[in-house]
Coordinates of C-alpha atoms in Angstrom, one line a residue:
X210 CA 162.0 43.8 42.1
X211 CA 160.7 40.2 41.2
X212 CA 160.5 39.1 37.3
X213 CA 160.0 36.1 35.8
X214 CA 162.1 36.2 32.8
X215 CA 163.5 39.6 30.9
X216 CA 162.2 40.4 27.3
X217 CA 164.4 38.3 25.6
X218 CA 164.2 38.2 21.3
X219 CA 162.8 35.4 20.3
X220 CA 164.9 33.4 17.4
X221 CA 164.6 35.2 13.9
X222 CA 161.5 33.8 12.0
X223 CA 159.8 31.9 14.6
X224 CA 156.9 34.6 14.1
X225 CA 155.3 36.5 12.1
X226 CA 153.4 39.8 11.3
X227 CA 149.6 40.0 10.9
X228 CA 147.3 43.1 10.1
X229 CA 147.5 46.4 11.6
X230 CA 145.4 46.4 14.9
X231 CA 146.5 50.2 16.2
X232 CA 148.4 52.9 16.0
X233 CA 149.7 56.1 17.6
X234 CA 151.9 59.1 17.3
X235 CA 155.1 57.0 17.7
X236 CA 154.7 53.6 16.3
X237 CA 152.4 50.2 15.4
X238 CA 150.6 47.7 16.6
X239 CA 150.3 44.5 14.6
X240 CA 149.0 41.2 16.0
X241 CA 151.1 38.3 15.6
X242 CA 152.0 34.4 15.3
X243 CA 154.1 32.3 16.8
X244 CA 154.6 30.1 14.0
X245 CA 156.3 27.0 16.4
X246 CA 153.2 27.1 18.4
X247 CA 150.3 29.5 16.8
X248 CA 149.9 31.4 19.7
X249 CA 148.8 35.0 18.9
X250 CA 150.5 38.0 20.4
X251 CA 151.0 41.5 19.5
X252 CA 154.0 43.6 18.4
X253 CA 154.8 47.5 19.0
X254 CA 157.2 48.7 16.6
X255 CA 158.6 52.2 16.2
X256 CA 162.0 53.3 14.1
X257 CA 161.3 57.2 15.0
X258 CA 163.8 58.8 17.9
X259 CA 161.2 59.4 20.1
X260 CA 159.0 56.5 19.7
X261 CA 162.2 54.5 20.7
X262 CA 162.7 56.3 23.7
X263 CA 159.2 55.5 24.3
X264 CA 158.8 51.9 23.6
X265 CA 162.9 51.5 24.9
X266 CA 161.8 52.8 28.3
X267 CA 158.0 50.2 28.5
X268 CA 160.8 47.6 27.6
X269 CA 163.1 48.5 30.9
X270 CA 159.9 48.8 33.0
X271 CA 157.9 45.3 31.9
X272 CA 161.3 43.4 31.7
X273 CA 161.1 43.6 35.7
X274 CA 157.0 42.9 35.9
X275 CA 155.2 39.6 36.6
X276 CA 152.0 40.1 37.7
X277 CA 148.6 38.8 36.6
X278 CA 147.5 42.8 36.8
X279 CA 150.0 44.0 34.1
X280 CA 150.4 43.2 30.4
X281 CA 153.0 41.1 29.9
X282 CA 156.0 41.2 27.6
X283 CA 156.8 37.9 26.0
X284 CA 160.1 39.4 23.9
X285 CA 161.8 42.2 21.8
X286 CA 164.0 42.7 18.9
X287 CA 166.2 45.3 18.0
X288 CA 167.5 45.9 14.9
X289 CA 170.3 48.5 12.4
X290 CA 169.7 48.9 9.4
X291 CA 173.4 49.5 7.9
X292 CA 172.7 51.4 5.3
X293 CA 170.8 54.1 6.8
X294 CA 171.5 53.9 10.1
X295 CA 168.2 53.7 11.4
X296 CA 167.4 51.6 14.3
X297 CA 164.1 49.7 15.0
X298 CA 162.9 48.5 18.1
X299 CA 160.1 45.7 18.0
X300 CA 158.5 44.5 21.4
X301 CA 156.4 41.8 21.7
X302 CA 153.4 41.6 23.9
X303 CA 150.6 39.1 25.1
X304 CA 147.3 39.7 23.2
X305 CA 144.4 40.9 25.2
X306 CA 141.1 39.7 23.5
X307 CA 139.1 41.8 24.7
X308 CA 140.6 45.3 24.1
X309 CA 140.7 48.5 26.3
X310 CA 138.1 49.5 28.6
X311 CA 137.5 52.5 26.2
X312 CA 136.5 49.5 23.4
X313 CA 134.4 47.9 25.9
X314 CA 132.2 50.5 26.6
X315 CA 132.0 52.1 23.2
X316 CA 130.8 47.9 22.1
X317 CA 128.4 47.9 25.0
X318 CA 126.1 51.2 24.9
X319 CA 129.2 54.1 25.8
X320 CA 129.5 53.4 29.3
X321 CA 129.6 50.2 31.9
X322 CA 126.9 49.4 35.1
X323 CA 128.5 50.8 38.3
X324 CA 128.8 46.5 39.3
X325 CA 131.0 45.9 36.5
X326 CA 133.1 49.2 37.5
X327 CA 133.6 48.1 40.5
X328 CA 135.1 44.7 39.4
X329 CA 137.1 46.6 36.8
X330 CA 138.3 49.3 39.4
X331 CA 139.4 46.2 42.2
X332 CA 141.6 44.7 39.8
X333 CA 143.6 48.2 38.6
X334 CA 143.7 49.1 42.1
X335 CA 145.5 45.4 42.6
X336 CA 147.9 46.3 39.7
X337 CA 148.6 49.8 41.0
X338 CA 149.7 48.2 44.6
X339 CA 151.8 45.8 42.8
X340 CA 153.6 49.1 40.7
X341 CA 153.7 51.2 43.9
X342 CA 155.1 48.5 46.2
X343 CA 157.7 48.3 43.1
X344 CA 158.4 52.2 43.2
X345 CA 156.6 52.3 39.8
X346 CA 154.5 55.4 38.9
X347 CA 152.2 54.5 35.6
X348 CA 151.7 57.7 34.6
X349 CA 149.0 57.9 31.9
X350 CA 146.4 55.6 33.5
X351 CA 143.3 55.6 31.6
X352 CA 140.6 53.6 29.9
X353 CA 142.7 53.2 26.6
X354 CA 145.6 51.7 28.8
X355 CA 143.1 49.2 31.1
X356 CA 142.9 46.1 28.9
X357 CA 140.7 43.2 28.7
X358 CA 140.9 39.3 28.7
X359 CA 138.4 36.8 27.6
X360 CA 137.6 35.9 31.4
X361 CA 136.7 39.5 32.4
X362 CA 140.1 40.5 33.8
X363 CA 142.0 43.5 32.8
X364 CA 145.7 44.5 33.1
X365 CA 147.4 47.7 33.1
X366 CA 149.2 48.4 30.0
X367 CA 151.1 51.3 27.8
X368 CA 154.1 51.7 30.3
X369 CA 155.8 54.3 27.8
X370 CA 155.6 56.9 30.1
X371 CA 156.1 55.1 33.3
X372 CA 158.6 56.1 35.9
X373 CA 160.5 53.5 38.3
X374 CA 161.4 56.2 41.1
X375 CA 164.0 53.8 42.8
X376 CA 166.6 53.3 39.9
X377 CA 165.2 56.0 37.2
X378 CA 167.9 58.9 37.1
X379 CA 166.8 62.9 36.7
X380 CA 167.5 62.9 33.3
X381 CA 164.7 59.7 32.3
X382 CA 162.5 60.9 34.8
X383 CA 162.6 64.7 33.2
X384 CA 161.7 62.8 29.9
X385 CA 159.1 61.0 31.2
X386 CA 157.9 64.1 33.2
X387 CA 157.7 66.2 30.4
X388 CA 156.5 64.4 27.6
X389 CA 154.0 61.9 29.2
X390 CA 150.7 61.5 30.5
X391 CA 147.4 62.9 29.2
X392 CA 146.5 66.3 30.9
X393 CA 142.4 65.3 31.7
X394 CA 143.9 62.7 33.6
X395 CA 146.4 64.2 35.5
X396 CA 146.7 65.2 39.0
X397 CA 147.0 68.8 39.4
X398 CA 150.4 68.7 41.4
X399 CA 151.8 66.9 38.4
X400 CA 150.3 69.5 35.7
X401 CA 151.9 72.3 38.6
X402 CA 155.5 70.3 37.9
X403 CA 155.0 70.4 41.4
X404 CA 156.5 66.4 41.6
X405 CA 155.4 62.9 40.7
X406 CA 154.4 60.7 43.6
X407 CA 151.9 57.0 43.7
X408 CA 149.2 59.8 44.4
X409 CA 149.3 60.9 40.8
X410 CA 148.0 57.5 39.8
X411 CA 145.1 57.5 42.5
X412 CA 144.1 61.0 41.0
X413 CA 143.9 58.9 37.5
X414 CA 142.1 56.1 38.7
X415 CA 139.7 58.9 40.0
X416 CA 139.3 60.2 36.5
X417 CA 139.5 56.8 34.8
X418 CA 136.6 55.6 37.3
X419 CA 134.2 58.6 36.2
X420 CA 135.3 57.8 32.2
X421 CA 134.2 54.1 32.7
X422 CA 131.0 55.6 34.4
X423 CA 129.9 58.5 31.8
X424 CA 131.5 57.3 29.0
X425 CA 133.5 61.1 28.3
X426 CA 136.9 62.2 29.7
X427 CA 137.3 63.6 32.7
X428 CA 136.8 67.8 32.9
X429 CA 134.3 67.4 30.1
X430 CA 132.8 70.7 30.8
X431 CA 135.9 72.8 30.1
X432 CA 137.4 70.1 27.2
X433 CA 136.5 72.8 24.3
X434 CA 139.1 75.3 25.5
X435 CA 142.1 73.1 26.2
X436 CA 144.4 75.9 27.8
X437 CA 141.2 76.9 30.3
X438 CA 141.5 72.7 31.4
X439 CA 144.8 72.5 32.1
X440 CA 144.4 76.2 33.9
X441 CA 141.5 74.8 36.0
X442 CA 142.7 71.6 36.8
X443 CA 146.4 72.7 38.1
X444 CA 145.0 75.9 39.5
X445 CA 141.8 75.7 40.8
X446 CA 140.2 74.3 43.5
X447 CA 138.0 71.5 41.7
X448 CA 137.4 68.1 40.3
X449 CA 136.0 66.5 37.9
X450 CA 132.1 66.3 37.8
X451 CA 130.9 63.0 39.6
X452 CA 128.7 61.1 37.9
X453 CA 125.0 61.8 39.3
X454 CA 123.8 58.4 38.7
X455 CA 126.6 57.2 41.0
X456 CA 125.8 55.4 44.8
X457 CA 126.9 56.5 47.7
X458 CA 130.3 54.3 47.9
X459 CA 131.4 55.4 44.7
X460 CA 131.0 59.2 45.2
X461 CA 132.8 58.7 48.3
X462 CA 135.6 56.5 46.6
X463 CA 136.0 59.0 44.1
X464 CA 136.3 61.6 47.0
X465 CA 139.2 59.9 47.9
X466 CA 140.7 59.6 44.8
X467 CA 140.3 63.1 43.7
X468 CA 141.5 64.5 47.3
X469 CA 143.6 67.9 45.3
X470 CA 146.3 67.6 48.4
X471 CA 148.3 64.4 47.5
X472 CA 149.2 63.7 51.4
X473 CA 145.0 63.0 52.3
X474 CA 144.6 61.0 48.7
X475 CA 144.1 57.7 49.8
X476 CA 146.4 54.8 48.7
X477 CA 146.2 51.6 46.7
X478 CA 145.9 49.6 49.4
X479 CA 143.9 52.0 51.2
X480 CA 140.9 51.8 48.7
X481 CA 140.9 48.3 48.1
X482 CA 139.5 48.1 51.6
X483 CA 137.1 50.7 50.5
X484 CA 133.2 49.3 50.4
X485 CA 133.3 50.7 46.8
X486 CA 135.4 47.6 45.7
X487 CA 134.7 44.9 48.6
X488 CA 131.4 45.1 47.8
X489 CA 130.1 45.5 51.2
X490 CA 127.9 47.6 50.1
X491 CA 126.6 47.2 46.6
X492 CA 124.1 49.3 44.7
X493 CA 121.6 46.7 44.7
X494 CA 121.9 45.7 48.5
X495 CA 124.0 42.5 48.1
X496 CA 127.7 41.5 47.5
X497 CA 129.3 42.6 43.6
X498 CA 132.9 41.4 43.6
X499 CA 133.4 38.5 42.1
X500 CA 136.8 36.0 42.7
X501 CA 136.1 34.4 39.5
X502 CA 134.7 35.4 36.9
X503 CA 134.1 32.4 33.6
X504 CA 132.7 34.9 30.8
X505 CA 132.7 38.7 29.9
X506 CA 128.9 37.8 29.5
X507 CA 128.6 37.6 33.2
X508 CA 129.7 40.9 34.3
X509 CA 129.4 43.0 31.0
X510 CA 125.7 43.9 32.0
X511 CA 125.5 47.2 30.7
X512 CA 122.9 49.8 31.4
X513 CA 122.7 53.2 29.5
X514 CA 123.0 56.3 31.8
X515 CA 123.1 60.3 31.3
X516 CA 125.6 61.5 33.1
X517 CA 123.5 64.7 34.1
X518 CA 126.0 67.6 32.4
X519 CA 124.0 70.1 30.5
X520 CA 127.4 71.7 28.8
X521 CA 127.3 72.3 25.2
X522 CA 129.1 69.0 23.7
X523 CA 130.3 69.8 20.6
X524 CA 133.7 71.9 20.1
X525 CA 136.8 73.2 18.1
X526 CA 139.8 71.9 18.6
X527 CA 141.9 73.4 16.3
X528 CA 144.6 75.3 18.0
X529 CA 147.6 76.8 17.0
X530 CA 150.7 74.6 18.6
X531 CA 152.4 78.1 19.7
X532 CA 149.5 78.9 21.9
X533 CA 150.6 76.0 24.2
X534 CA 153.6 75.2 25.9
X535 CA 156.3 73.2 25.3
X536 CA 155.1 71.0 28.5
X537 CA 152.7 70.0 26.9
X538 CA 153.3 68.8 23.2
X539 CA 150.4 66.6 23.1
X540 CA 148.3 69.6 23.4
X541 CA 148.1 70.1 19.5
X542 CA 148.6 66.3 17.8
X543 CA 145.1 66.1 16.6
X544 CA 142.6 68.7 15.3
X545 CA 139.0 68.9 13.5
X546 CA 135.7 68.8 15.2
X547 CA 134.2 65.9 17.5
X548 CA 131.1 65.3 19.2
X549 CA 130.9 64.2 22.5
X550 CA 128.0 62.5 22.1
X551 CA 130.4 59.8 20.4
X552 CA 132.0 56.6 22.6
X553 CA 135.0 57.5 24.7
X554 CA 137.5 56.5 22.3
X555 CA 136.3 58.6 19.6
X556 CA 135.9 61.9 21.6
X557 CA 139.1 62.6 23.3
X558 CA 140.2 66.0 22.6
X559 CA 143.7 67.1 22.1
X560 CA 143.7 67.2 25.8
X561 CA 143.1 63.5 25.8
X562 CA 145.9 62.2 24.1
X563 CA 149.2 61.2 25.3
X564 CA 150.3 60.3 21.9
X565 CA 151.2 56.7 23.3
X566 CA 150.0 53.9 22.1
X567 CA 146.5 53.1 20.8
X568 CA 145.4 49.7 22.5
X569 CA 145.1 46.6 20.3
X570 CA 141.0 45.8 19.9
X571 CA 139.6 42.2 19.2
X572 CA 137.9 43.2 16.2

């Protein structure tokens, strides 16, 4: 696998720590200086057991990344504390200005014009052949994991629960299995323990395309009764809805996304030929992808749509954890009562978090 550089520590107190920009269930996010050279990045820290194994294992996987469609890690420091034995991993990351796709559309009306999708969905489909042709399975790809730069391109991120299937061994990839991902978003042969395969990801990009498009998770109609998703989404024989307001190309790409047999799910490389992406065949008649793209101003045209579901939008999630099992411990890390009617970040159900990390906004 090519890499430009590992995550080497930078020298002890050539930065420092600003405010706190995120959080999750295992750790921080803080943004911070270099103080040789001002530039701004952003550091994950965690000093609980699992968090480590979390943040350790997004350290293994970015040290042997470079590509312009994946975050990129600059450094990382590691540190004992002798006196209670407690170790701390910090990793240091390039700041994305612009947030997650999940912040994007929440600051532009709670979901994004099907033009700008299908910029958005080129450019993860370009860092999803990159992972792939690597042996890399992502995992937990979502709009909270899709960041964004000033110039309008976004890079995968939150690689805690990724899986290198050439050098990973059955014990990190039974970690990985069984403690990652984010069930909305998961393929069905995955939530079956059926396997993990590049097709997983596809299924995800399928569900990440139709959370960009409505502005809710994926399965939205079953979301109150979390043990009824995860039923219906390993057992059944459905998908998620489409969303109505969608063309022609991009029901038809997420057709081939959400394909439930993993062998007829197309690949990465297969749907970046796809008219969805090329643009052949835009919604308004004339070419949409753009090579170059100077200002988020130029492609962050948003338009408000319904997404056409009449399901009741507002539900309980307070569960008891025994009622779930253990293969899914992210079941039962949040409670209280949402409505769906809120952006995408704010509505996620139990079912729609991973417990990774929350993705580091502008402001």
């Amino acid at each position: 696998m090519v890499g430009h550089g590992q995550c080497l520590s930078p020298q002890p107190g050539d930065w420092m720590k600003g405010k706190l920009v995120g959080s999750g269930s295992f750790g921080t996010v803080h943004l911070a200086m270099n103080k040789a050279t001002g530039a701004l990045f952003v550091v994950k820290s965690s000093q609980s057991e699992l968090g480590l194994k979390f943040l350790e294992n997004e350290a293994n996987i970015l040290e042997n990344l470079s590509s312009p469609y994946t975050v990129q890690c600059i450094g990382k420091d590691v540190t004992n504390t002798a006196s209670t034995g407690e170790k701390r991993l910090d990793l240091f990351m390039e700041y994305m200005c612009g947030g997650s796709l999940a912040d994007v559309a929440e600051k532009f009306g709670g979901v994004l014009d099907e033009r700008v999708i299908r910029l958005y969905t080129r450019e993860i489909l370009q860092g999803l052949k990159y992972l792939h042709k690597n042996g890399i399975v992502h995992c937990d790809l979502k709009c909270k994991n899709v960041l964004l730069g000033s110039s309008g391109n976004v890079k995968l991120a939150d690689f805690g629960c990724a899986i290198d299937l050439k050098h990973s061994n059955e014990r990190s990839t039974h970690f990985c299995k069984s403690m990652g991902g984010t069930p909305l978003w998961m393929a069905p042969e995955v939530l079956r323990n059926e396997g993990l395969d590049f097709a997983a990801d596809i299924w995800s990009l399928g569900c990440t395309v139709i959370e960009m498009a409505t502005g809710r998770p994926p399965w939205g109609d079953v979301v109150s009764n979390p043990m009824a998703a995860v039923l219906k989404i390993a057992c059944s024989d459905g998908v998620p809805q489409f969303p109505v307001h969608f063309s022609k190309q991009g029901l038809d790409f997420l057709a081939k996304c959400l394909e439930r047999n993993p062998k007829r799910r197309w690949t990465s490389e297969e749907l970046l030929n796809h008219p969805f992406v090329t643009g052949e065949l835009s919604v308004d008649g004339r070419n949409s992808v753009k090579e170059d793209v100077c200002s988020p101003a130029s492609v962050l045209d948003i338009r408000n749509y319904e997404d056409g579901s009449d399901e009741d939008d507002s539900e309980d999630e307070s569960h008891d954890g025994g009622e779930f099992p253990s293969r899914f411990p992210f079941l039962v890390m949040q409670s209280g009562r949402r409505n769906s009617a809120l952006p995408m970040q704010q509505q996620e159900s139990d079912l729609g978090s991973s417990g990774t990390w929350v993705t580091v906004r502008s402001g």
